[in-house]
CSV table of C-alpha atoms in Angstrom, one decimal:
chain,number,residue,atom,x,y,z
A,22,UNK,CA,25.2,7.9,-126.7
A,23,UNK,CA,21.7,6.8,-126.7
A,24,UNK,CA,19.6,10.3,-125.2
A,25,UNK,CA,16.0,10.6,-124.1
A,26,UNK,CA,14.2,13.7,-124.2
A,27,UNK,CA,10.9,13.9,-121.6
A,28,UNK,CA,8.2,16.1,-123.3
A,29,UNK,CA,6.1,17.3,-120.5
A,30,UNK,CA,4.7,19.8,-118.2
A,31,UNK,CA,4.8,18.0,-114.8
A,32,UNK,CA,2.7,19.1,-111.9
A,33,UNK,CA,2.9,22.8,-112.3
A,34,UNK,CA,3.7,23.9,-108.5
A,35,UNK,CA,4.5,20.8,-106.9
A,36,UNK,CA,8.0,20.3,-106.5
A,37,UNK,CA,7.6,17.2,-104.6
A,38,UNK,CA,5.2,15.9,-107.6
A,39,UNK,CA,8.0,16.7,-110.3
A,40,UNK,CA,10.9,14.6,-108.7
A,41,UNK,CA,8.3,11.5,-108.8
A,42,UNK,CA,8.1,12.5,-112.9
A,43,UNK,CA,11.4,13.0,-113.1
A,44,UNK,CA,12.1,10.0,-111.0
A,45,UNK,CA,9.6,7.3,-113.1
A,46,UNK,CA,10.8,9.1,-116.5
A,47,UNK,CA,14.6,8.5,-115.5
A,48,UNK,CA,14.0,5.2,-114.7
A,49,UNK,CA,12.3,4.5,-118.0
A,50,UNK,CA,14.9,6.2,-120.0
A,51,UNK,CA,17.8,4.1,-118.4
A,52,UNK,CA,15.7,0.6,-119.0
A,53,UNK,CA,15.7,2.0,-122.6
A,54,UNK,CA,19.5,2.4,-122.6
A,55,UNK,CA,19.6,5.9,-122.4
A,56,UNK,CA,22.9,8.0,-120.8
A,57,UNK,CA,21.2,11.1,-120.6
A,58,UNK,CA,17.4,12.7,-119.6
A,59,UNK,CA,16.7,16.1,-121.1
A,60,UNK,CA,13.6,17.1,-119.2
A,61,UNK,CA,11.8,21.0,-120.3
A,62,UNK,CA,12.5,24.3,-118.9
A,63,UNK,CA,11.0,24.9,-115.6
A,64,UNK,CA,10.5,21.7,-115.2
A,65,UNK,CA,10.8,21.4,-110.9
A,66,UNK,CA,7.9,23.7,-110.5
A,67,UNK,CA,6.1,24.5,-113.6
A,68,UNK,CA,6.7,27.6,-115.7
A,69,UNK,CA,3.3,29.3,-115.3
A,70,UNK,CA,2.9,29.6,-111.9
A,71,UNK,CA,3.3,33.4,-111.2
A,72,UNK,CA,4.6,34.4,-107.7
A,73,UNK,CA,5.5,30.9,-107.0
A,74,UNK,CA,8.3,31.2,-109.0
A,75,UNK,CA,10.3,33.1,-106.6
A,76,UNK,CA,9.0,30.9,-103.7
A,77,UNK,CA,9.9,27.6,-104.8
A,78,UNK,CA,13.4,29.0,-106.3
A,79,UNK,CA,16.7,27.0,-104.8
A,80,UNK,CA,20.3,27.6,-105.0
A,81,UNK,CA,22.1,25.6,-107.4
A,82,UNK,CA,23.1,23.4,-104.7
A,83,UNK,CA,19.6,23.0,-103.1
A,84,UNK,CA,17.7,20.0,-101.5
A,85,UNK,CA,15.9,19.2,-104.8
A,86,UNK,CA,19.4,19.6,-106.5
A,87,UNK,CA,20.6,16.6,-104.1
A,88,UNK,CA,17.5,14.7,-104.7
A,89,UNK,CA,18.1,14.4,-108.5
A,90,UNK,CA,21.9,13.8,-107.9
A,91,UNK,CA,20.3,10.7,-106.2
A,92,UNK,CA,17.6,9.6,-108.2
A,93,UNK,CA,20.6,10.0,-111.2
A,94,UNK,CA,22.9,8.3,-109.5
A,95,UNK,CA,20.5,5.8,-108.0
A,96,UNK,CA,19.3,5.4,-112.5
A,97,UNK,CA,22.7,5.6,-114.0
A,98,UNK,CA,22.1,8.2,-115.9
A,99,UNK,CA,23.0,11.9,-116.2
A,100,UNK,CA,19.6,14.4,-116.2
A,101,UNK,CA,19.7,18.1,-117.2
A,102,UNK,CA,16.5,19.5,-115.7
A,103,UNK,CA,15.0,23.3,-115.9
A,104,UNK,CA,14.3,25.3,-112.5
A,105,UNK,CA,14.3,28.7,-110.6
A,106,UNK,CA,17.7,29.3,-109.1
A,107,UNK,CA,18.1,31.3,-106.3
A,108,UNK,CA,20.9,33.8,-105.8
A,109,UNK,CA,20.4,36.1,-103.0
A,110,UNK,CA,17.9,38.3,-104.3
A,111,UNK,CA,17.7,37.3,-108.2
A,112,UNK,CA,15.9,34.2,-110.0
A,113,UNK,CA,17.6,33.1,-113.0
A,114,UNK,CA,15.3,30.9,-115.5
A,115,UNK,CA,18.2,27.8,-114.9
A,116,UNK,CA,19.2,24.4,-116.4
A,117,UNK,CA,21.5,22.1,-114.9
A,118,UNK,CA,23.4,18.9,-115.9
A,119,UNK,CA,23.9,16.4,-113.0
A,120,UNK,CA,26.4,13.3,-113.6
A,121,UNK,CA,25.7,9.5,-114.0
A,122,UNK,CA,27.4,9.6,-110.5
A,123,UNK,CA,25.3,12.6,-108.7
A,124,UNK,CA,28.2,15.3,-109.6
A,125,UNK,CA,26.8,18.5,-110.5
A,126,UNK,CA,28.6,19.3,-114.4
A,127,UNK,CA,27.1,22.2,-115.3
A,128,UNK,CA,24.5,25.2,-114.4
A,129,UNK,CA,23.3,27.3,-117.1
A,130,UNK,CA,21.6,31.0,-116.6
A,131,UNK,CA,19.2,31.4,-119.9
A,132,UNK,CA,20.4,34.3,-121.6
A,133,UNK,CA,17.4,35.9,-123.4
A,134,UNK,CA,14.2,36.1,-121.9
A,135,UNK,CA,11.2,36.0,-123.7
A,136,UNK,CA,8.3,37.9,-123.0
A,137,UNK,CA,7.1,40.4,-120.1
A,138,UNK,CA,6.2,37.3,-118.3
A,139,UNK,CA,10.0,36.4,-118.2
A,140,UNK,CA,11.0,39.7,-117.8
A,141,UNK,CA,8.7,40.4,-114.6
A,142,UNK,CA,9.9,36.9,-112.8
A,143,UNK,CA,13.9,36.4,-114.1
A,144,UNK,CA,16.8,37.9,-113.9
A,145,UNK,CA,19.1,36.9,-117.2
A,146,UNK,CA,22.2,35.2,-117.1
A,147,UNK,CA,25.2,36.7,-118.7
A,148,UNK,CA,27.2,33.9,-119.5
A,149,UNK,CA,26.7,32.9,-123.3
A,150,UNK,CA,28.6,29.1,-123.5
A,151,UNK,CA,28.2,26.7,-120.1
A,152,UNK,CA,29.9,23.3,-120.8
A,153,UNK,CA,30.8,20.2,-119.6
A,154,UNK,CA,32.1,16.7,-120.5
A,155,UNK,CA,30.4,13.9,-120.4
A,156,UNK,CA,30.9,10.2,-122.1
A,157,UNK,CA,33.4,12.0,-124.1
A,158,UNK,CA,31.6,14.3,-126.1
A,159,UNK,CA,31.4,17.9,-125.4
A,160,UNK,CA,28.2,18.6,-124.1
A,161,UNK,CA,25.8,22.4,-123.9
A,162,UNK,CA,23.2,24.5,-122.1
A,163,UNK,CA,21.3,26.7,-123.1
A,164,UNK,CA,17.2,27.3,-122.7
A,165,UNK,CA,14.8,27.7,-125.1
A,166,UNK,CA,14.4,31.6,-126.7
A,167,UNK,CA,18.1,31.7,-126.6
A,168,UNK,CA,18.4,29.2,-129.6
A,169,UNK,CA,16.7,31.4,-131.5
A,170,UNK,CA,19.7,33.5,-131.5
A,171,UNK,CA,21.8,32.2,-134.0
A,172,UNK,CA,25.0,33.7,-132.8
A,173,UNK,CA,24.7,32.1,-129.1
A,174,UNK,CA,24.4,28.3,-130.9
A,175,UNK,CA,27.2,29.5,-133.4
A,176,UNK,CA,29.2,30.6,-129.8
A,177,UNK,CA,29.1,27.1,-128.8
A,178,UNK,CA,30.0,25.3,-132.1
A,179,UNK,CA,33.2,27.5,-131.9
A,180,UNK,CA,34.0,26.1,-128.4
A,181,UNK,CA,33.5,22.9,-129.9
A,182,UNK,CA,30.3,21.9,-128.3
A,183,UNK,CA,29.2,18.4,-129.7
A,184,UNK,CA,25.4,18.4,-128.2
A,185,UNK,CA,23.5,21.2,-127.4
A,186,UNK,CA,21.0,20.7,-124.8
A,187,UNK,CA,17.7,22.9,-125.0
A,188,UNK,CA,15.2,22.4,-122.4
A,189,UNK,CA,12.6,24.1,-123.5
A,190,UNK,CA,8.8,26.1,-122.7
A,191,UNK,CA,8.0,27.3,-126.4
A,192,UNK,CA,4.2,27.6,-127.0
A,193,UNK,CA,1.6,28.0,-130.0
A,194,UNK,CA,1.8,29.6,-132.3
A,195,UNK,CA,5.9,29.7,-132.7
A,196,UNK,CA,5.9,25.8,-134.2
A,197,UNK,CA,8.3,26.9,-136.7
A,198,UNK,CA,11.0,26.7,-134.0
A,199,UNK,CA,11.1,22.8,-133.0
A,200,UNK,CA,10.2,21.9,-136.9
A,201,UNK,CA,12.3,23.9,-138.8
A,202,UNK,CA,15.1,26.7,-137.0
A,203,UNK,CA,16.3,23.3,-134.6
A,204,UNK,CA,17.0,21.1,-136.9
A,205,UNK,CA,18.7,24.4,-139.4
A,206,UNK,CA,20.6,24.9,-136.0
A,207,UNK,CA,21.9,21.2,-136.1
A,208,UNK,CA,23.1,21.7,-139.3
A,209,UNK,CA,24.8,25.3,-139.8
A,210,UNK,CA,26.7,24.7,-136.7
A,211,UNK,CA,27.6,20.6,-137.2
A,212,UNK,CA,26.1,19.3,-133.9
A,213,UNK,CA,23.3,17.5,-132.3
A,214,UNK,CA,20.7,19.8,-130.8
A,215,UNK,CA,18.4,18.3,-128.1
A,216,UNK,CA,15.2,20.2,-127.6
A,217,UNK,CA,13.0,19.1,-124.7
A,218,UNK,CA,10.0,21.2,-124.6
A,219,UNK,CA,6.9,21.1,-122.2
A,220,UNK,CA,3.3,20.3,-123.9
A,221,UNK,CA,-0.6,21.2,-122.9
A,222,UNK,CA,-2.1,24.5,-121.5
A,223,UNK,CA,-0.3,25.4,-118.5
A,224,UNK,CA,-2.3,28.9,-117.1
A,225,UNK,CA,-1.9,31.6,-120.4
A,226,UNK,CA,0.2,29.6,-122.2
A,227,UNK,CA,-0.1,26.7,-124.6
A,228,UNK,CA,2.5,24.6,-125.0
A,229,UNK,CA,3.2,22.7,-128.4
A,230,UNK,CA,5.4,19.3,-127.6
A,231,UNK,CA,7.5,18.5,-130.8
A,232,UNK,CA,10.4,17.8,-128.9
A,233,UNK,CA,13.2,16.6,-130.9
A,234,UNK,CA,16.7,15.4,-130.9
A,235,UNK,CA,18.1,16.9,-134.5
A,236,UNK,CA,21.8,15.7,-136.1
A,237,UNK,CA,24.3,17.1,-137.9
A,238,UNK,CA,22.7,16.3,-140.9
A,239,UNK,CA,19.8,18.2,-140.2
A,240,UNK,CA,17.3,15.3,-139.3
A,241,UNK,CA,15.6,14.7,-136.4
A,242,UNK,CA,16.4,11.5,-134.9
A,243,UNK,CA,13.5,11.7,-133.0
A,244,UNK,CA,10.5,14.1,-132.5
A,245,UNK,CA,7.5,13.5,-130.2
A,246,UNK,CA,4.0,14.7,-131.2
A,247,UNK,CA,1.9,18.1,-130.9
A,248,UNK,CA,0.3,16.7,-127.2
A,249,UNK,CA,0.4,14.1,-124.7
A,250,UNK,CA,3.7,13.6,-122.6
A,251,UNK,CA,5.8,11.4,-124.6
A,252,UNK,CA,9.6,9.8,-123.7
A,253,UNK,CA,11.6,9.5,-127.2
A,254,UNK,CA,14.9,7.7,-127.3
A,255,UNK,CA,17.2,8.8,-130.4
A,256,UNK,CA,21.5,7.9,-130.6
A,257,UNK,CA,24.3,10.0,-131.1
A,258,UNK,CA,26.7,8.7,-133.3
A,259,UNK,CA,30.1,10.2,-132.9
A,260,UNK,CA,31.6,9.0,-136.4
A,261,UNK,CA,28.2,10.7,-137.9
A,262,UNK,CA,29.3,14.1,-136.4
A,263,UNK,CA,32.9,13.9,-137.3
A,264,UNK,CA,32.3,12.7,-140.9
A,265,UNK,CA,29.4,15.6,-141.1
A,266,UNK,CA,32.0,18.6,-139.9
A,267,UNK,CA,34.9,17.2,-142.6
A,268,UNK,CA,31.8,17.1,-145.1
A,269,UNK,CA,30.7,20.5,-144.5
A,270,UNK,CA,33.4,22.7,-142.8
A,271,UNK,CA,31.3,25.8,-141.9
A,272,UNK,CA,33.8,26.8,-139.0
A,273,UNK,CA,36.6,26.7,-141.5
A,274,UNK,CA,34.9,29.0,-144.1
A,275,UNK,CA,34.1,32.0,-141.6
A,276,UNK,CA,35.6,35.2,-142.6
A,277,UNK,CA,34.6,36.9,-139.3
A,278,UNK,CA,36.6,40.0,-140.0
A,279,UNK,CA,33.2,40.8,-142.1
A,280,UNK,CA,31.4,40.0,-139.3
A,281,UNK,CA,32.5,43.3,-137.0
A,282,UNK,CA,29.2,44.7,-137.9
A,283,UNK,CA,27.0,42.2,-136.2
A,284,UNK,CA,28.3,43.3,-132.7
């Protein structure tokens, strides 16, 4: 399944402006061949835009969540985007994975929030593993700080998640992240890892690119560079992944009565 990850920051603030982005990118991607466009976290509004946050959150099931069941459907291809979610009083820091066909697979609440700035504007989810299928494989949410937690990306290769989708807002001087812990992820838990992350100074923040799509194997099938928006293309190969988990059965190995402590 050939996947294309957008690296870049949008029009912080602009809803409106981001569908267009999200709209030319998708277009793009499916030209290319692609099934699937991983755009960053935040991506609808912008991540560092204060207050606005909470005015430009939307339910899961929102006007702009219709307009990129369209735009997908209208492309061919599925999109997993990052936005504010509304729900009743709380914003969750959200990612969700729209359908080929405009269906709504999956919505993902991130976990771990980074920072006093996440901390003052989110509310964290509390569900560790958000899946859905899609062309056959087995396919993952989760955003950004959280796969810095190994045990949440070991959660999901134990429910047998095949790609692990990471939209992503990770900024200088953490680096170390997208070129080495994404691609370790890959390998320790036998799946791809897709990690779309946002690029340029955006208010406080300076965001680093290197977005990547990393195998099994522990090599990135793609990476974008350290600025500029970029569009990379990379394939997921099926037989790779199976002959990578007989080759090295990590899951089989565990011997997680010794692991009580970690709890």
């Amino acid at each position: 399944m050939r996947t294309a990850l957008l690296q870049s920051s949008g029009r912080p603030g602009s809803t409106f402006e981001n569908l267009k982005v999200l709209d030319e990118a998708a277009g793009r991607a499916a030209a290319a061949g692609a099934a699937l466009l991983v755009a960053p976290e935040m991506f609808l509004t912008g991540y560092a835009i204060g207050d606005d946050i909470a005015r430009l959150a939307e339910p899961a099931d929102g006007d702009s969540a219709d307009a990129i069941a369209e735009l997908a459907h209208r492309h061919g291809l599925a999109i997993t985007y990052g936005y504010p979610e509304r729900d009743g009083d709380q914003v969750h820091n959200s990612a969700q994975l729209i359908s080929a066909d405009g269906t709504r697979l999956a919505n993902y609440r991130k976990s771990h929030l980074f920072g006093g700035f996440e901390r003052d504007h989110f509310t964290p989810g509390d569900q560790p593993v958000v899946q859905a299928q899609l062309n056959g494989l087995t396919i993952g949410i989760m955003i950004c700080y959280d796969v810095e937690f190994p045990e949440l990306v070991r959660a999901h290769a134990l429910a047998g998640t095949d790609l692990l989708l990471v939209p992503t807002a990770n900024m200088h001087p953490f680096e170390i992240v997208a070129e080495s812990l994404v691609p370790v992820r890959a390998w320790e838990n036998q799946m791809y890892v897709a990690y779309a992350n946002r690029v340029g100074q955006e208010g406080e923040f300076e965001f680093f690119g290197l977005s990547a799509l990393a195998g099994p194997d522990g090599v990135a099938r793609a990476r974008a560079g350290r600025s500029g928006e970029e569009l990379v293309l990379a394939d997921l190969d099926p037989a790779l992944l199976a002959a990578s988990r007989e080759a090295n059965p990590y899951l089989e190995d565990r011997r997680p009565g010794l692991y009580g402590s970690l709890a």
